Amino acid sequence: MLIAQYLALREPPVPNTIGLISLNTSIREIAQNAIDNASYICNRTHGDAPDVTILGRQDLTFPYIPSHIEYILVELLKNSMRATIETHGVDKMPPIKIVIADGEGR
């Protein structure tokens, strides 16, 4: 990551970013991309995927590296989708919920 940040800082500036860091990372947008990717993988592996709903602070933004959050969310969603299918079967899958919350420490 340090090398990628160093190299990104030498590229022409991109609005609202400092190297790899997005100053306005939208967790809702990243979550939606992760849902799409994990659903695609789950469909290919199991033939179906549970629905995923995003709840909470969908307008929340903060400075962070978007690719790190997306990687983590895709892995969590893949595990959740597999567990949901294995536990409930393809016919009775409850939806998976992503809750976006903030706290006083932000």
CSV table of C-alpha atoms in Angstrom, one decimal:
chain,number,residue,atom,x,y,z
A,1,MET,CA,0.0,0.0,0.0
A,2,LEU,CA,2.8,2.4,0.8
A,3,ILE,CA,4.4,2.0,-2.6
A,4,ALA,CA,1.0,2.4,-4.3
A,5,GLN,CA,0.3,5.6,-2.3
A,6,TYR,CA,3.8,6.9,-3.2
A,7,LEU,CA,3.2,6.3,-6.9
A,8,ALA,CA,-0.3,7.7,-6.8
A,9,LEU,CA,0.9,10.9,-5.3
A,10,ARG,CA,3.1,11.3,-8.4
A,11,GLU,CA,0.2,11.1,-10.8
A,12,PRO,CA,-1.8,14.1,-11.9
A,13,PRO,CA,-4.2,15.1,-9.1
A,14,VAL,CA,-7.7,13.7,-9.0
A,15,PRO,CA,-10.4,15.9,-7.3
A,16,ASN,CA,-11.2,14.8,-3.7
A,17,THR,CA,-8.3,12.4,-3.5
A,18,ILE,CA,-4.8,12.3,-2.0
A,19,GLY,CA,-3.0,9.4,-3.7
A,20,LEU,CA,-5.1,6.4,-2.9
A,21,ILE,CA,-7.2,8.1,-0.2
A,22,SER,CA,-10.6,9.4,-1.2
A,23,LEU,CA,-11.6,12.3,1.0
A,24,ASN,CA,-15.3,11.5,0.4
A,25,THR,CA,-15.5,7.7,0.5
A,26,SER,CA,-19.2,6.8,0.2
A,27,ILE,CA,-19.8,3.5,2.1
A,28,ARG,CA,-23.1,3.1,0.4
A,29,GLU,CA,-21.6,3.1,-3.1
A,30,ILE,CA,-18.8,0.8,-2.0
A,31,ALA,CA,-21.4,-1.5,-0.3
A,32,GLN,CA,-23.5,-1.6,-3.5
A,33,ASN,CA,-20.4,-2.6,-5.6
A,34,ALA,CA,-19.5,-5.3,-3.0
A,35,ILE,CA,-23.1,-6.6,-3.1
A,36,ASP,CA,-23.0,-6.8,-6.9
A,37,ASN,CA,-19.6,-8.6,-6.9
A,38,ALA,CA,-20.5,-11.0,-4.1
A,39,SER,CA,-23.9,-11.8,-5.7
A,40,TYR,CA,-22.3,-12.6,-9.0
A,41,ILE,CA,-19.8,-14.9,-7.3
A,42,CYS,CA,-22.6,-16.6,-5.2
A,43,ASN,CA,-24.8,-17.0,-8.3
A,44,ARG,CA,-21.9,-18.7,-10.2
A,45,THR,CA,-21.1,-21.0,-7.3
A,46,HIS,CA,-24.6,-21.8,-5.8
A,47,GLY,CA,-27.0,-20.9,-8.6
A,48,ASP,CA,-28.7,-18.1,-6.6
A,49,ALA,CA,-27.8,-15.4,-4.1
A,50,PRO,CA,-29.8,-13.9,-1.1
A,51,ASP,CA,-31.0,-10.4,-1.4
A,52,VAL,CA,-28.9,-7.8,0.5
A,53,THR,CA,-30.4,-4.6,1.9
A,54,ILE,CA,-28.5,-1.5,3.0
A,55,LEU,CA,-29.9,0.2,6.1
A,56,GLY,CA,-28.8,3.2,8.1
A,57,ARG,CA,-26.7,6.3,7.2
A,58,GLN,CA,-26.6,6.0,3.4
A,59,ASP,CA,-25.3,9.5,3.1
A,60,LEU,CA,-22.2,8.9,5.3
A,61,THR,CA,-18.8,9.8,3.8
A,62,PHE,CA,-15.3,9.8,5.3
A,63,PRO,CA,-11.7,9.8,4.2
A,64,TYR,CA,-10.4,6.3,3.5
A,65,ILE,CA,-9.0,4.0,0.8
A,66,PRO,CA,-12.1,2.7,-1.0
A,67,SER,CA,-10.5,-0.5,-2.4
A,68,HIS,CA,-9.7,-1.7,1.2
A,69,ILE,CA,-13.3,-1.4,2.3
A,70,GLU,CA,-14.7,-3.0,-0.8
A,71,TYR,CA,-12.3,-6.0,-0.5
A,72,ILE,CA,-13.4,-6.5,3.1
A,73,LEU,CA,-17.1,-6.2,2.3
A,74,VAL,CA,-16.9,-8.6,-0.6
A,75,GLU,CA,-15.3,-11.2,1.6
A,76,LEU,CA,-17.8,-10.7,4.4
A,77,LEU,CA,-20.8,-10.8,2.0
A,78,LYS,CA,-19.5,-14.0,0.2
A,79,ASN,CA,-19.2,-15.7,3.6
A,80,SER,CA,-22.7,-14.4,4.7
A,81,MET,CA,-24.2,-15.5,1.4
A,82,ARG,CA,-22.7,-19.0,1.6
A,83,ALA,CA,-23.8,-19.4,5.2
A,84,THR,CA,-27.3,-18.3,4.4
A,85,ILE,CA,-27.6,-20.7,1.6
A,86,GLU,CA,-26.1,-23.6,3.6
A,87,THR,CA,-28.4,-22.9,6.6
A,88,HIS,CA,-31.7,-22.0,4.9
A,89,GLY,CA,-31.4,-23.5,1.4
A,90,VAL,CA,-32.0,-21.7,-1.8
A,91,ASP,CA,-35.8,-21.7,-1.5
A,92,LYS,CA,-36.1,-19.9,1.9
A,93,MET,CA,-33.2,-17.4,2.0
A,94,PRO,CA,-33.7,-14.5,4.4
A,95,PRO,CA,-32.2,-11.2,3.2
A,96,ILE,CA,-28.8,-10.1,4.4
A,97,LYS,CA,-28.6,-6.7,6.0
A,98,ILE,CA,-25.8,-4.2,5.9
A,99,VAL,CA,-26.2,-1.5,8.5
A,100,ILE,CA,-24.2,1.7,8.1
A,101,ALA,CA,-23.8,3.5,11.4
A,102,ASP,CA,-21.7,6.4,12.6
A,103,GLY,CA,-20.7,7.4,16.1
A,104,GLU,CA,-19.5,10.3,18.1
A,105,GLY,CA,-15.9,9.5,17.4
A,106,ARG,CA,-16.0,10.2,13.7
